[in-house]
Tab-separated table of C-alpha atoms in Angstrom:
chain	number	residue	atom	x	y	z
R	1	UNK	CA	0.000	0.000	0.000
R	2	UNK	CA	3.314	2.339	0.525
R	3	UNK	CA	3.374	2.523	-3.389
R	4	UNK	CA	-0.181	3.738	-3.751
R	5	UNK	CA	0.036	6.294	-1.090
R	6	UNK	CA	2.586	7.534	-2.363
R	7	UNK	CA	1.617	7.947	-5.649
R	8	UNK	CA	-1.985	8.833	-4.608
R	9	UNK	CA	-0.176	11.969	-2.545
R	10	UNK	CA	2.175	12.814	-5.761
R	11	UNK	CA	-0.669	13.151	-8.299
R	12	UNK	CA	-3.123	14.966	-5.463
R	13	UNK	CA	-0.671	17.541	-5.411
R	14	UNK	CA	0.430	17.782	-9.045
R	15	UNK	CA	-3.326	17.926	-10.154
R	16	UNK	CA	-3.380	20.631	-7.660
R	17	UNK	CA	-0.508	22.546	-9.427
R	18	UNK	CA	-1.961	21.902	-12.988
R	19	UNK	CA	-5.138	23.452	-11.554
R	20	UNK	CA	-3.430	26.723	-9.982
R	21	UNK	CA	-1.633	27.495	-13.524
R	22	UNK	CA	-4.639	27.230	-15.573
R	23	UNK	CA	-6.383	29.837	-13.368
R	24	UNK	CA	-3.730	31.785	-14.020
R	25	UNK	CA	-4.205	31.227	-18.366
R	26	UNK	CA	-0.349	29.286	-17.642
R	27	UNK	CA	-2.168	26.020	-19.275
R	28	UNK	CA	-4.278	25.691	-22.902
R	29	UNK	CA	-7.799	24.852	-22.120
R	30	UNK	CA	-10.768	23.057	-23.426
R	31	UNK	CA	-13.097	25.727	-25.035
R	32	UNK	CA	-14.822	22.839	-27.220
R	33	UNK	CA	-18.206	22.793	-25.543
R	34	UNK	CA	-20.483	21.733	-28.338
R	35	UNK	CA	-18.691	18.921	-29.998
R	36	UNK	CA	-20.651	15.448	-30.432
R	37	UNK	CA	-19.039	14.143	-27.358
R	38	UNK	CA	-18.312	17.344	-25.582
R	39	UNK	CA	-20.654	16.410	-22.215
R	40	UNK	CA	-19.461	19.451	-19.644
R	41	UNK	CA	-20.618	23.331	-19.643
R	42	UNK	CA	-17.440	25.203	-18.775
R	43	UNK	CA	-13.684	25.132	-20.123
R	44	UNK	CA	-11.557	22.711	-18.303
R	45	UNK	CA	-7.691	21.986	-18.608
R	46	UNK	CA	-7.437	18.847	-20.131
R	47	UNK	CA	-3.691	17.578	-19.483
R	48	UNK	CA	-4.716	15.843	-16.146
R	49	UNK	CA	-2.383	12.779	-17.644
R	50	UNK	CA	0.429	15.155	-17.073
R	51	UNK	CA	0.261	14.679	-13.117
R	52	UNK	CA	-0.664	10.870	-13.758
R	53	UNK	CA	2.910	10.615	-15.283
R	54	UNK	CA	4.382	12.497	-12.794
R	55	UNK	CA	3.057	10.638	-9.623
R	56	UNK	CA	4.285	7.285	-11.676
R	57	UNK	CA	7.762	8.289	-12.700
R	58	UNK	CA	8.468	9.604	-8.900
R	59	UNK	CA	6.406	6.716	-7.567
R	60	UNK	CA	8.559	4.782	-9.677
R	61	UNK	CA	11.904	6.332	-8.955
R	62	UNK	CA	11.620	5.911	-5.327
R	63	UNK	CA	10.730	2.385	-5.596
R	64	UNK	CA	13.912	2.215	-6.847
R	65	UNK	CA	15.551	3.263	-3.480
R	66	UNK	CA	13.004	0.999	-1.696
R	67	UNK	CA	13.565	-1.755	-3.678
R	68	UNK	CA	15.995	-1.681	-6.801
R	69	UNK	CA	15.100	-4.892	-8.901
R	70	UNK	CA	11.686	-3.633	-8.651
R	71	UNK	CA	12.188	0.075	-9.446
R	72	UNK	CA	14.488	-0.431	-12.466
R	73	UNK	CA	11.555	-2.379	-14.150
R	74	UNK	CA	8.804	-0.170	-13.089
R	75	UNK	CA	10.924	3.020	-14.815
R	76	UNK	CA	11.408	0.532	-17.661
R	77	UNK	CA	7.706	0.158	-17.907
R	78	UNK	CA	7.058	4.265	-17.932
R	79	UNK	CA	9.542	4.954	-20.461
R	80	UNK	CA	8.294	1.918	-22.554
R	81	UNK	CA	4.623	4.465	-22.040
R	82	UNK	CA	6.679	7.544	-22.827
R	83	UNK	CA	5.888	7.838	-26.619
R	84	UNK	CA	2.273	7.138	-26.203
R	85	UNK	CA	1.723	9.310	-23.522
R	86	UNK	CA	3.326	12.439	-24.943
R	87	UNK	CA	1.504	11.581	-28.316
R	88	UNK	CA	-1.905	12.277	-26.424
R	89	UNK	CA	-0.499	15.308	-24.803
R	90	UNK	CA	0.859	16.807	-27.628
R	91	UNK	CA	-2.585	16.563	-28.798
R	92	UNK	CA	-4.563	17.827	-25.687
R	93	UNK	CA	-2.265	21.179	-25.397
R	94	UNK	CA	-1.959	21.682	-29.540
R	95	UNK	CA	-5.315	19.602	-30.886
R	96	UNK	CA	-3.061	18.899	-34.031
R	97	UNK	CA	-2.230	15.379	-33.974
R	98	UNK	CA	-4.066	12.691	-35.474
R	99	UNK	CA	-6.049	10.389	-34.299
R	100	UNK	CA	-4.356	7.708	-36.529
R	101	UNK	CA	-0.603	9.589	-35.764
R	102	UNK	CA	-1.551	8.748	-32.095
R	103	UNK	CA	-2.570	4.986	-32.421
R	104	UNK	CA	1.174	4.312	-34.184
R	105	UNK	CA	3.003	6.391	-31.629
R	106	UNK	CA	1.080	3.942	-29.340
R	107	UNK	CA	2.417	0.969	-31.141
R	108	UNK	CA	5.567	2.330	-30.977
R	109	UNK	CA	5.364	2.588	-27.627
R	110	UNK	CA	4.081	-1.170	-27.594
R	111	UNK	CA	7.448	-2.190	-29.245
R	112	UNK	CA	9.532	-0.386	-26.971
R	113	UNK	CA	7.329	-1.983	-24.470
R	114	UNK	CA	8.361	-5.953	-25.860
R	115	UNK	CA	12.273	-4.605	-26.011
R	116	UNK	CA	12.545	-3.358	-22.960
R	117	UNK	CA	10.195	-6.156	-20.758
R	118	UNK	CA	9.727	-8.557	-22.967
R	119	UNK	CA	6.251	-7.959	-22.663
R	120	UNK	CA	4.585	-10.292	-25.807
R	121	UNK	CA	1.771	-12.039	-25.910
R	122	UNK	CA	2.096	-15.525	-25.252
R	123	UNK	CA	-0.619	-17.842	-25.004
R	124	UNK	CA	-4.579	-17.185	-25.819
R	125	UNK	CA	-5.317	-20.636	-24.189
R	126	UNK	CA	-7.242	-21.948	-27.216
R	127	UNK	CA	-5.236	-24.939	-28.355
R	128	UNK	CA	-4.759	-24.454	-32.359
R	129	UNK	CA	-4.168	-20.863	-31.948
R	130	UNK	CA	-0.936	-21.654	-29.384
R	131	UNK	CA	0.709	-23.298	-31.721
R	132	UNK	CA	1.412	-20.206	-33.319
R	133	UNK	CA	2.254	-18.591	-30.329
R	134	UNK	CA	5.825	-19.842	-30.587
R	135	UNK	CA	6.959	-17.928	-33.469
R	136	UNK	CA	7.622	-14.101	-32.649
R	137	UNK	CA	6.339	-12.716	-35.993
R	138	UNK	CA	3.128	-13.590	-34.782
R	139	UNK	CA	3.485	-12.525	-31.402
R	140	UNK	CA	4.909	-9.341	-31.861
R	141	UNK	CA	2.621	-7.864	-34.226
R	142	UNK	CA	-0.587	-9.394	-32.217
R	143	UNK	CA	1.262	-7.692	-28.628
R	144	UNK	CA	1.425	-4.290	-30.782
R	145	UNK	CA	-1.833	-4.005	-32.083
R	146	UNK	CA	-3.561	-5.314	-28.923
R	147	UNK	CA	-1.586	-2.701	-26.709
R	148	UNK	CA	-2.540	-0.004	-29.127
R	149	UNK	CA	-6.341	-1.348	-29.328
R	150	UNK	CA	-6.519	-1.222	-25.406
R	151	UNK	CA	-5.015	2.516	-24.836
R	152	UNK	CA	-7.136	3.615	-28.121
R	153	UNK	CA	-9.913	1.744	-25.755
R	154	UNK	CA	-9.811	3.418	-22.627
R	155	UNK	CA	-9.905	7.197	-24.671
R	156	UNK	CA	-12.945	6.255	-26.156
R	157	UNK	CA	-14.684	5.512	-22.615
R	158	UNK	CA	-12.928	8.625	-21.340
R	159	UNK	CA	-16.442	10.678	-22.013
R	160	UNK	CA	-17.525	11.607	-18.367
R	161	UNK	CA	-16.492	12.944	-14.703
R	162	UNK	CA	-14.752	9.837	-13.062
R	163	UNK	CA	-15.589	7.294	-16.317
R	164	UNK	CA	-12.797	5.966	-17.282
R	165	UNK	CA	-10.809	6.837	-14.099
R	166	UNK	CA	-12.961	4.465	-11.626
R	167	UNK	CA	-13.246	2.031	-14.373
R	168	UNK	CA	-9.683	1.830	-15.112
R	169	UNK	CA	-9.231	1.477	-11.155
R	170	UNK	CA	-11.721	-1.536	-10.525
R	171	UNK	CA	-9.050	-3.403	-13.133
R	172	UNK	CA	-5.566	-1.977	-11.655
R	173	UNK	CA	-6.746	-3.207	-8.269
R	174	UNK	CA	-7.812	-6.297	-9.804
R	175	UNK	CA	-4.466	-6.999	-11.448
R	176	UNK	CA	-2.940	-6.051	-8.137
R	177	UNK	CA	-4.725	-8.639	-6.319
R	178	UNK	CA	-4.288	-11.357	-8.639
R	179	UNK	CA	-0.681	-10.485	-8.756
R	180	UNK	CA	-0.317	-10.636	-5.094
R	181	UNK	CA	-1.825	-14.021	-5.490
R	182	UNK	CA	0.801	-15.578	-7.520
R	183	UNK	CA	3.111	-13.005	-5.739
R	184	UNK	CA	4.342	-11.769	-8.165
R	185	UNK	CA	5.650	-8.115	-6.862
R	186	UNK	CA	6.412	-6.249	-9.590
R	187	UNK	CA	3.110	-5.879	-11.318
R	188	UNK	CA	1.165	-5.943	-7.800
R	189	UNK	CA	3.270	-2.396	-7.056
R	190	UNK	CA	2.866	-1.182	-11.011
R	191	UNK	CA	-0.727	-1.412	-10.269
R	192	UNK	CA	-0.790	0.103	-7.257
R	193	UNK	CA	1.277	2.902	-8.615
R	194	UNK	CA	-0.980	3.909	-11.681
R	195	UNK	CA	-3.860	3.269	-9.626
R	196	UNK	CA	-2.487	5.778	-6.872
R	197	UNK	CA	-2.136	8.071	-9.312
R	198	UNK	CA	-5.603	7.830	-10.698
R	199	UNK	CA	-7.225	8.051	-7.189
R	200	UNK	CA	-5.037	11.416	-7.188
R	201	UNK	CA	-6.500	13.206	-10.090
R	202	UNK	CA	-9.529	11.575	-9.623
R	203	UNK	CA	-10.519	13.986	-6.349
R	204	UNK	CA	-10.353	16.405	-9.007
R	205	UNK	CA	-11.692	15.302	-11.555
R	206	UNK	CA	-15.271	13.930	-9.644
R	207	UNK	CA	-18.211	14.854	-9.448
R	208	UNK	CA	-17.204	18.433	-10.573
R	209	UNK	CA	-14.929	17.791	-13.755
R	210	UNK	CA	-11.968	20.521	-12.659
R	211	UNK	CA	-9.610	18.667	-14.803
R	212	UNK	CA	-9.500	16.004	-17.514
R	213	UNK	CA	-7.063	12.906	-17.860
R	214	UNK	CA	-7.083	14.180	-21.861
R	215	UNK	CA	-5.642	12.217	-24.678
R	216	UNK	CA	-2.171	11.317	-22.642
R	217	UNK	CA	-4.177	10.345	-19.263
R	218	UNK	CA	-6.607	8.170	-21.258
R	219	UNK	CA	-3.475	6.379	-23.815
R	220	UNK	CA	-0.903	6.087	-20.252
R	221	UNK	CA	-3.568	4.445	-18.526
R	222	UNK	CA	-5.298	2.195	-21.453
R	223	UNK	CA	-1.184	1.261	-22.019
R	224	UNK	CA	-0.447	0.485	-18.769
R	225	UNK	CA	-3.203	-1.817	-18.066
R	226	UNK	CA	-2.873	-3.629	-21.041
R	227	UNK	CA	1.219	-4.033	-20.423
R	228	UNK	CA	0.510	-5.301	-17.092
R	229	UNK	CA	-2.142	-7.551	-17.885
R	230	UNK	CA	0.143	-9.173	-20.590
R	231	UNK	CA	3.531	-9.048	-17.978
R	232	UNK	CA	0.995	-11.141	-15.259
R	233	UNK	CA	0.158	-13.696	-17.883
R	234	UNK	CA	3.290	-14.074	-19.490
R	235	UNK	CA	5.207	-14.502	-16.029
R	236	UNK	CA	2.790	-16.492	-14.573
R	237	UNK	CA	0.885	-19.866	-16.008
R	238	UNK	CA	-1.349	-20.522	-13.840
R	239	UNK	CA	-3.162	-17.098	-14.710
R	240	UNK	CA	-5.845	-17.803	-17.617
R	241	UNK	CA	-5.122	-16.122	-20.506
R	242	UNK	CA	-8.987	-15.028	-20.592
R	243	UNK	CA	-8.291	-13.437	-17.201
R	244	UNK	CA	-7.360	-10.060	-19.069
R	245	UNK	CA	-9.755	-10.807	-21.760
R	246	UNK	CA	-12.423	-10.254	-19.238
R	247	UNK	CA	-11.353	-8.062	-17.344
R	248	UNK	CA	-10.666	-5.284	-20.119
R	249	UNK	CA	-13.606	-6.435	-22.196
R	250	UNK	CA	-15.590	-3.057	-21.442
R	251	UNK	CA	-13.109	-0.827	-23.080
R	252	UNK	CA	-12.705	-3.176	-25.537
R	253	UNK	CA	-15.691	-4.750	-26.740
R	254	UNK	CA	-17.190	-0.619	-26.653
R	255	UNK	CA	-14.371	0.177	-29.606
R	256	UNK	CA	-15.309	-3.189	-31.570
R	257	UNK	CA	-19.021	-2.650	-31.404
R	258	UNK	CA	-18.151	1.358	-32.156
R	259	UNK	CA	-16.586	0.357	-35.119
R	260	UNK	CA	-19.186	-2.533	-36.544
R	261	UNK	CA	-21.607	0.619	-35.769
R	262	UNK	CA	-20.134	3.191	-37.764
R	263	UNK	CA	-18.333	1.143	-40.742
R	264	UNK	CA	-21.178	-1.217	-41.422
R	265	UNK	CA	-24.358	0.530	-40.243
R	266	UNK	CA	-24.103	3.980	-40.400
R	267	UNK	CA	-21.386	2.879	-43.527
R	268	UNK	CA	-19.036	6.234	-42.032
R	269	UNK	CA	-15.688	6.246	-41.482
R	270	UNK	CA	-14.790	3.989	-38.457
R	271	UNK	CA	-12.658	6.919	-37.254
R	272	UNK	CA	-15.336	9.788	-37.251
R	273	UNK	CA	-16.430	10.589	-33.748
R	274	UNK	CA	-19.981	10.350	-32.789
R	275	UNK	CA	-22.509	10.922	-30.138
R	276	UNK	CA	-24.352	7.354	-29.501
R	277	UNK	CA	-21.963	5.622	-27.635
R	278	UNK	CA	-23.594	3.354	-24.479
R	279	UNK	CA	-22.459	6.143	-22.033
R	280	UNK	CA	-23.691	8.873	-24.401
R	281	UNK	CA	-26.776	7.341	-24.875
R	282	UNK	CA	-27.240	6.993	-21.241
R	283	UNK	CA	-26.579	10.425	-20.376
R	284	UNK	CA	-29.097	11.442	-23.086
R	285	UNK	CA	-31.903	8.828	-22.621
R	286	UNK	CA	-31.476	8.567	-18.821
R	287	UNK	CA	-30.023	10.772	-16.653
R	288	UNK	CA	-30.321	13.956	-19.007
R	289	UNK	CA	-33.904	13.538	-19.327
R	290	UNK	CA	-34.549	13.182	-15.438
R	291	UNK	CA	-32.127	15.748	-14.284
R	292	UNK	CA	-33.034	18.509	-16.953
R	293	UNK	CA	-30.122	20.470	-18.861
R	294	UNK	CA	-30.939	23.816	-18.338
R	295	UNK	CA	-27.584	25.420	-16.778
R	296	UNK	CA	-24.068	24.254	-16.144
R	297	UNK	CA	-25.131	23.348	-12.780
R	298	UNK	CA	-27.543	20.569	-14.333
R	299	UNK	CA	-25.102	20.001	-16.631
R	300	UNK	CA	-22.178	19.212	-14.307
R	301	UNK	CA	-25.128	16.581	-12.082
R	302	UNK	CA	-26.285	15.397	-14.955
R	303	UNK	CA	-22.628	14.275	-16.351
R	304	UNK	CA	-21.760	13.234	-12.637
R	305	UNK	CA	-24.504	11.062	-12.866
R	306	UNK	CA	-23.843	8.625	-15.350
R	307	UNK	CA	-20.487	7.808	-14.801
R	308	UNK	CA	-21.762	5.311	-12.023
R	309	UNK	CA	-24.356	3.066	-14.371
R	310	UNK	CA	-20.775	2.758	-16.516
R	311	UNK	CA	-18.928	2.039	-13.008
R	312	UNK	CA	-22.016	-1.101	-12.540
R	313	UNK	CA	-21.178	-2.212	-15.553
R	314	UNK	CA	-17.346	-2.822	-15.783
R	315	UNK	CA	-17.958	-4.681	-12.040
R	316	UNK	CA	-19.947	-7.241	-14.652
R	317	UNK	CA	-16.577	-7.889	-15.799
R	318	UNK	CA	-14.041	-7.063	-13.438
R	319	UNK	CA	-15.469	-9.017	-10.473
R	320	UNK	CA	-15.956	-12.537	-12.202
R	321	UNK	CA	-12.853	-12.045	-13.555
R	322	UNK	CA	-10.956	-11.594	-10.338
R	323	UNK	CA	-12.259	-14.382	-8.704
R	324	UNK	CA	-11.915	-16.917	-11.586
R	325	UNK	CA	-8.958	-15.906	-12.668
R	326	UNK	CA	-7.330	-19.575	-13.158
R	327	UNK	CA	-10.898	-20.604	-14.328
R	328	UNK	CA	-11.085	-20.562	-18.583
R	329	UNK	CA	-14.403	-22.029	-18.844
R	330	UNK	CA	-15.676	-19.466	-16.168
R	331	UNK	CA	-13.724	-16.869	-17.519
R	332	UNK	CA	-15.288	-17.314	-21.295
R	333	UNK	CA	-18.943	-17.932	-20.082
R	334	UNK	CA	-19.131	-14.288	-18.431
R	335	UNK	CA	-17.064	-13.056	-20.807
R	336	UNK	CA	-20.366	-14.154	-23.814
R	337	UNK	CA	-22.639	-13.110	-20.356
R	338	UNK	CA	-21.343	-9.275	-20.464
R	339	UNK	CA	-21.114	-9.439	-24.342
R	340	UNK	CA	-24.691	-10.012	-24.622
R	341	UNK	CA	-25.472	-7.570	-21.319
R	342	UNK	CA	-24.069	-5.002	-23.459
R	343	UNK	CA	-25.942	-5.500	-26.593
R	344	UNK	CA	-29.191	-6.146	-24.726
R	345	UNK	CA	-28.499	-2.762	-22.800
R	346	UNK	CA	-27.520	-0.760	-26.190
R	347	UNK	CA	-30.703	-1.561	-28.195
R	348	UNK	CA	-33.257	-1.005	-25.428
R	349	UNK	CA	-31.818	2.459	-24.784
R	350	UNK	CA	-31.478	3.290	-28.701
R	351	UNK	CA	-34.977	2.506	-29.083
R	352	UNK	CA	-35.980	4.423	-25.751
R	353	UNK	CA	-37.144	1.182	-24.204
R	354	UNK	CA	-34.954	1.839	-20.680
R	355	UNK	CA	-35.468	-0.624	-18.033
R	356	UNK	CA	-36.870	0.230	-15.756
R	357	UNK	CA	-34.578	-0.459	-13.134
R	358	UNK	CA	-32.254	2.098	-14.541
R	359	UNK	CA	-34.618	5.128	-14.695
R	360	UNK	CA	-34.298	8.543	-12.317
R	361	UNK	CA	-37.424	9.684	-10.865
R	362	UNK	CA	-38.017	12.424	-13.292
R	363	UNK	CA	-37.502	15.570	-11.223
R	364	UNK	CA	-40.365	18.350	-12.112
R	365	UNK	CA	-39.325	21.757	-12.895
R	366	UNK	CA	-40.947	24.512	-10.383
């Protein structure tokens, strides 16, 4: 717990910082308040992954003089994120870098990632398909493109106060536990370093949205936890391999269905950003419509509020998944049960047909 104190304390403070100088006009802000996924009523900083990378690195460096084995491969691990990271920062404090620019520097980042750690994909624990496992010009380009998919993952849920923040916590404390399980040290303290740092911003960040995590929070994070989750597998066998396919299936399975969505039924550009995501829909079909949207204030509940039904949701995932996690058959069948969850949820709310166990009383105005 040392390592997430002291990382939670680190990012508190840097956040704090961050804050201070963009009151003072010392950091670029967010004046986009009408884009399709633009969900907050006021201009924000948006380089909150900036403290998130701070807290880690010093987290990381004093691990070091804690513990030196463990420290050296922890700062490996942040500069393997380096090129990612400052890919989505260069684009929250410029808004010139493409989104397609930032999912290579990612894979780049993925690369340096497998050269520094050795972190590669090595089993998928479905016979036929390990047999290929043992040649690296299958692994290599299946780690890259994986790593990249997950950090491109965790942006795209990175639409409301405390989203992808909590979310991404439930699965770095996950990947802490199981790693204390099989002790194995190294990711148990990575974990409990990014996820200090999250907790950090994230007093920040919710319910009021002070500060975003931004492009670089949301591509650190989503490369993190998908570098960690292939380091516990690949350094430990009796971990399923579906382990981290359930656990990360939210992020993930949101950017596959986004992309069936806009490529093969709205036939547009899988790229082009829209506005009927689940947790967009949910803010505008749900919450929205009991809460009103008639000032910032409303605004500001109303995007508060929604971030939990997303929060209910990942636990779908992340809690089977950290009890089974040496369990395949387990693993896979609530892995199809949340698949099918998801879909079920999506076209009841797209055809206004919300449970009703989901609806806000509907709050009159006076």
């Amino acid at each position: 717990m040392t390592s997430f104190l002291i990382s939670f304390v680190i990012s508190f403070l840097a956040t704090m910082v961050v804050l201070r100088l963009a009151h003072h006009g010392h950091v670029p802000l967010d004046h986009d308040l009408t884009g399709v996924q633009k969900f907050h009523a006021r201009i924000v900083p948006r380089i909150g992954g900036l403290p998130l990378f701070i807290a880690s690195i010093s987290a990381g460096a004093i691990t070091y003089y804690r513990d030196a084995p463990i420290g050296i491969l922890l700062l490996l691990l942040m500069a393997s994120s380096a090129v990612a990271f400052l890919a989505g920062l260069v684009e929250d404090l410029t808004g010139k870098v493409r989104a397609m620019h930032r999912l290579l520097l990612t894979m780049v980042s993925a690369a340096v990632g497998i050269y520094l750690l050795n972190a590669v994909v090595v089993r998928v624990d479905v016979s036929w398909l390990d047999t290929l496992m043992k040649y690296r010009w299958v692994t290599i380009p299946l780690t890259i493109v994986l790593v990249a998919g997950i950090a491109n993952a965790v942006n795209l849920i990175d639409g409301f106060n405390g989203l992808a923040s909590v979310v991404t916590m439930f699965m770095l404390f996950s990947l802490g536990y199981v790693a204390w399980q099989v002790n194995d040290v190294f990711v148990m303290t990575a974990a409990l370093v990014i996820g200090g740092a999250i907790a950090g911003f994230l007093l920040w960040n919710y319910p009021f949205g002070l500060i975003f995590l931004g492009d670089g929070g949301a591509y650190f994070i989503g490369f993190m936890l998908a570098e960690l989750a292939i380091l516990l597998v690949a350094r430990n066998p009796q971990i399923s391999a579906w382990y981290p396919a359930l656990l990360l299936v939210y992020p993930a399975f949101e950017t596959v269905f986004s992309i069936y969505r806009r490529l093969l039924v709205r036939r547009t550009s899988p790229g082009m950003p829209d506005g009927i995501h689940l947790h967009s829909l949910i803010f505008r079909r749900v919450v929205r419509w009991a809460v009103g949207y008639r000032d910032a204030r409303m605004i500001t509940r109303s995007n508060s509020l929604t971030s939990p039904y997303l929060w209910a949701l990942s636990l779908m995932a992340v809690v089977p998944a950290t009890l089974f996690w040496r369990h395949p058959w387990m693993l896979l069948s609530f892995f199809l049960i949340f698949v099918l969850s998801y879909v079920w949820l999506y076209l009841r709310i797209v055809r206004f047909k919300v449970p009703g166990w989901m609806a806000i009383k509907r709050r009159h105005k006076k």
